[in-house]
C-alpha atoms as a printed R data frame, in Angstrom:
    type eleno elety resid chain resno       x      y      z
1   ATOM     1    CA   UNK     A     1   0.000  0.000  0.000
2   ATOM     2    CA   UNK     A     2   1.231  3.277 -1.298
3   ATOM     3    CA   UNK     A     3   1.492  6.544  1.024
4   ATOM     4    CA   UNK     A     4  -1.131  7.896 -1.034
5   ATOM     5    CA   UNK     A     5  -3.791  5.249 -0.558
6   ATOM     6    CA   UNK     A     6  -3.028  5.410  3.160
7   ATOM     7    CA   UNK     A     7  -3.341  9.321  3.142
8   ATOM     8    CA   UNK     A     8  -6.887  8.775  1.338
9   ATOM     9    CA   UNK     A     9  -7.926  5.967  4.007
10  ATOM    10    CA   UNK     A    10  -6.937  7.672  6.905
11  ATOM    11    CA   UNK     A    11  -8.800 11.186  4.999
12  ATOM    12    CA   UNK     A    12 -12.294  9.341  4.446
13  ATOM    13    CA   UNK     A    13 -11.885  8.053  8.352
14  ATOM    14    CA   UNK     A    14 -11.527 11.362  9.382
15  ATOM    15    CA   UNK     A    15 -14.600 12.072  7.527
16  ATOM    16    CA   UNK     A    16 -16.412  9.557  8.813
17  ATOM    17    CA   UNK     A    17 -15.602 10.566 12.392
18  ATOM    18    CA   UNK     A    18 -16.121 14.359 11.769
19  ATOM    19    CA   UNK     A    19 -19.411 13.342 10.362
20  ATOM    20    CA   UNK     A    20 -20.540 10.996 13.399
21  ATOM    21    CA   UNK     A    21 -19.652 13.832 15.969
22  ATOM    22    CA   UNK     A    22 -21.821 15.975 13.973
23  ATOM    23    CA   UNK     A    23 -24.625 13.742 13.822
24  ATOM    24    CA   UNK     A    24 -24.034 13.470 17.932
25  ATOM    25    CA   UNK     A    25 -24.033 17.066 18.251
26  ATOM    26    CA   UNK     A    26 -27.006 17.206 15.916
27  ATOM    27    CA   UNK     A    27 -28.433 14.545 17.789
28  ATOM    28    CA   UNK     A    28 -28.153 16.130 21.137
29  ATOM    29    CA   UNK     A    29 -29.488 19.419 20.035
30  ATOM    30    CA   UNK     A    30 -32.573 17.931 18.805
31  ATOM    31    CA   UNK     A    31 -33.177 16.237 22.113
32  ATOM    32    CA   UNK     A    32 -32.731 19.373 23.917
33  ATOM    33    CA   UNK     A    33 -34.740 20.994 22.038
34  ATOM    34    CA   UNK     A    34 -37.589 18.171 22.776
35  ATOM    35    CA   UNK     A    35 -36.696 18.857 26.415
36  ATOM    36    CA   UNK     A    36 -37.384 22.513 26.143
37  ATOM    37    CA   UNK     A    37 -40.350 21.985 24.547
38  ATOM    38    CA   UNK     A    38 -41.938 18.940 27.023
39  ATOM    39    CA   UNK     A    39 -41.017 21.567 29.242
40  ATOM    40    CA   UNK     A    40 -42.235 24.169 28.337
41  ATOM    41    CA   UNK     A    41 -45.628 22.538 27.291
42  ATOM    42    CA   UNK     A    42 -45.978 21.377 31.017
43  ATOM    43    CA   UNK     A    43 -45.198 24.949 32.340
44  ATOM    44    CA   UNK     A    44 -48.388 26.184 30.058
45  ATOM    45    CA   UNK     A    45 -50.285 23.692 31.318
46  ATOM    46    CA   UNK     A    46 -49.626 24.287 34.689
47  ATOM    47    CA   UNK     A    47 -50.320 27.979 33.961
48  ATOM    48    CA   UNK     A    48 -53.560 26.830 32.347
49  ATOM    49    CA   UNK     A    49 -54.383 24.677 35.381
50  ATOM    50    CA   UNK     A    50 -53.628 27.293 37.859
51  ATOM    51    CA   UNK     A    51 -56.312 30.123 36.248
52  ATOM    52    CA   UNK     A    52 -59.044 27.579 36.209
53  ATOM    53    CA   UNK     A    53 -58.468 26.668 40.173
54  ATOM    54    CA   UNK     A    54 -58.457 30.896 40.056
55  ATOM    55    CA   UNK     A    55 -61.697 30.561 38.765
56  ATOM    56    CA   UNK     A    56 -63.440 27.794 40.706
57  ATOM    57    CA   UNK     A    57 -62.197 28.637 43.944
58  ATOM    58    CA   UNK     A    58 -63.100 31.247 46.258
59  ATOM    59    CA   UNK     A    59 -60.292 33.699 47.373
60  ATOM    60    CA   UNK     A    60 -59.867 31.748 50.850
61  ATOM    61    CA   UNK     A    61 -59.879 28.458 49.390
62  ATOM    62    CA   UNK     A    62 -57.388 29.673 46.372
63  ATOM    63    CA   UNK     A    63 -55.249 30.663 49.146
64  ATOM    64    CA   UNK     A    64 -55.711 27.400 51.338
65  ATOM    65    CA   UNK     A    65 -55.197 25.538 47.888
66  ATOM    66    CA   UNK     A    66 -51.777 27.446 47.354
67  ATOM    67    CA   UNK     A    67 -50.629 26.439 50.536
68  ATOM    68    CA   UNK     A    68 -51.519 23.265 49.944
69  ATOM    69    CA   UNK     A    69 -49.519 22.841 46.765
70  ATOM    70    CA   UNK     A    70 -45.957 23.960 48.531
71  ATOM    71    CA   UNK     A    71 -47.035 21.296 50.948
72  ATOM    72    CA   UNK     A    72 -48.218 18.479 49.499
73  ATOM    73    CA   UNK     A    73 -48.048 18.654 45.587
74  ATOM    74    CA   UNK     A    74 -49.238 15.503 44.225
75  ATOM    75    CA   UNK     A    75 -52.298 15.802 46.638
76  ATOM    76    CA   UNK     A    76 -52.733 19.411 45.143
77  ATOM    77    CA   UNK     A    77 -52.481 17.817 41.722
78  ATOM    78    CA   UNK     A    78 -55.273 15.114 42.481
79  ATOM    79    CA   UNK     A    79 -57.413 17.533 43.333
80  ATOM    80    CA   UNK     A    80 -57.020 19.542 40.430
81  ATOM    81    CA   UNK     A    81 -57.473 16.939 38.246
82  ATOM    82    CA   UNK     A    82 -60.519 15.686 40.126
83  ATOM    83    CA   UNK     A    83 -61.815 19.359 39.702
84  ATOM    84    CA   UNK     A    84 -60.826 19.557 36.194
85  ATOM    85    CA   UNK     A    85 -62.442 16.525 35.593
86  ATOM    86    CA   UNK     A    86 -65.931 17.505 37.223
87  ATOM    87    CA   UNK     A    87 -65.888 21.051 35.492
88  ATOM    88    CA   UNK     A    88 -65.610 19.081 32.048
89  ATOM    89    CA   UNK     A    89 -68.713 17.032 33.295
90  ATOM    90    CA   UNK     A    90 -70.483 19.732 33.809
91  ATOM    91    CA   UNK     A    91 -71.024 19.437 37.539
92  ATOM    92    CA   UNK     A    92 -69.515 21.966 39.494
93  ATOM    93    CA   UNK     A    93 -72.019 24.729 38.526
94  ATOM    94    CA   UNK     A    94 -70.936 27.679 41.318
95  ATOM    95    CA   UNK     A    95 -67.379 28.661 42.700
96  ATOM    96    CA   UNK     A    96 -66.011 26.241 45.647
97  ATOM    97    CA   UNK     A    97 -65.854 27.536 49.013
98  ATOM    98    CA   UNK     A    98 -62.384 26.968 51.457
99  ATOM    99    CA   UNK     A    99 -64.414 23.471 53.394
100 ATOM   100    CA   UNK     A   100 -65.611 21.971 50.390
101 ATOM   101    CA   UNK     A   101 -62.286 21.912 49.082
102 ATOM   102    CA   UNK     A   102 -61.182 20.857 52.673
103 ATOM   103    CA   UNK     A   103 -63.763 18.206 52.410
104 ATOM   104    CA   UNK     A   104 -62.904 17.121 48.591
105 ATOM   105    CA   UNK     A   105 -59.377 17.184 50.208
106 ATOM   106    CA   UNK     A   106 -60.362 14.416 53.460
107 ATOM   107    CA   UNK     A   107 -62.000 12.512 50.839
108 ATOM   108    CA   UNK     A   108 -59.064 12.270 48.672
109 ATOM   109    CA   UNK     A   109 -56.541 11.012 51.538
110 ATOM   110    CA   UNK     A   110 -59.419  9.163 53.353
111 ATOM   111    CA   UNK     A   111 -59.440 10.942 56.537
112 ATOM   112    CA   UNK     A   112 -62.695 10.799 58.773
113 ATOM   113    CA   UNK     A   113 -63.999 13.421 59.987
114 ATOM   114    CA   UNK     A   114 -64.130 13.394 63.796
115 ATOM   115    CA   UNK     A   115 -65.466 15.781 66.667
116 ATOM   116    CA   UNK     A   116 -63.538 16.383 69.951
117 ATOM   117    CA   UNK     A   117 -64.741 17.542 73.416
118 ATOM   118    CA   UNK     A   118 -62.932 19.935 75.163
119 ATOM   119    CA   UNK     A   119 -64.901 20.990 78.623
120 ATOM   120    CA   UNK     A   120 -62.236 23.299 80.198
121 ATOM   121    CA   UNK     A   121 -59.510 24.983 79.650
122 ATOM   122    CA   UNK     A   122 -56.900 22.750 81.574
123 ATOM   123    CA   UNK     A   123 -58.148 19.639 79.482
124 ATOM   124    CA   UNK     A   124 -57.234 18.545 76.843
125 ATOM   125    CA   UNK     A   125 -59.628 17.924 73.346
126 ATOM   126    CA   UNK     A   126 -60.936 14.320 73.663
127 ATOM   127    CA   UNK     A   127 -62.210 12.652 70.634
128 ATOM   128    CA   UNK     A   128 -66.175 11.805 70.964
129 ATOM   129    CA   UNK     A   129 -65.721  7.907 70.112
130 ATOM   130    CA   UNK     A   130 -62.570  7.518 72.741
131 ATOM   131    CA   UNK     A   131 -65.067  9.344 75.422
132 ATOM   132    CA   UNK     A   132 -68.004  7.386 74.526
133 ATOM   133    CA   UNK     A   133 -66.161  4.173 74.953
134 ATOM   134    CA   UNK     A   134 -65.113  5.493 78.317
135 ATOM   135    CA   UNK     A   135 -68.439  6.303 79.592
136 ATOM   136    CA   UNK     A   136 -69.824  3.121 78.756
137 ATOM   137    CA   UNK     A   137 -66.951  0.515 79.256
């Protein structure tokens, strides 16, 4: 094999490596670029999601819902999409007050509700069923 042909292998290899870095590079932009826009799709929707709860939900219970999200967000998102999902269905027909999203809330992590006593100051709140079983134990 002469110099030459060497020279022309070792050019088209070259090639061939310039060409798959810039198919990499390529490559990579694209998928950043898909990033950016998943991204940016989810940040509109979030928008979009947060002026409907604006618009279903009293003031107090916009607040209480805000305050809700930095605490527990994928609560705050079930209940959004439960909302959403009842607004589409036609059967949420006025704003919600503060306790009925309280209540939607309960229902969502399956809390009960319960009632406590409290008859002075020094006690402390007893729960109704734990001072019912008392009295008649």
């Amino acid at each position: 094999m002469s110099d030459d042909e060497l020279e022309k292998i070792r050019a088209r290899r070259r090639q061939q490596f310039m060409n798959r870095i810039s198919e990499a590079k390529k490559e990579e932009e694209i998928k950043k670029e898909e990033e950016n826009l998943v991204q940016k799709q989810q940040s509109e929707l979030e928008e979009k999601k947060e002026i409907i709860m604006e618009r279903v939900l009293y003031p107090d219970a916009f607040d209480y819902y805000k305050t809700l999200k930095s605490q527990n967000p994928t609560l705050t998102q079930t209940i959004e999409n439960t909302l959403i999902y009842l607004i589409a269905q036609n059967q949420i027909t006025s704003r919600i007050k503060k306790v009925e999203l309280q209540i939607i809330e309960r229902k969502i992590i399956g809390k009960e509700p319960t009632i406590k006593i409290k008859r002075n100051d020094d006690e402390e709140a007893v729960d109704i069923a734990t001072k019912l079983k008392e009295r008649f134990e």
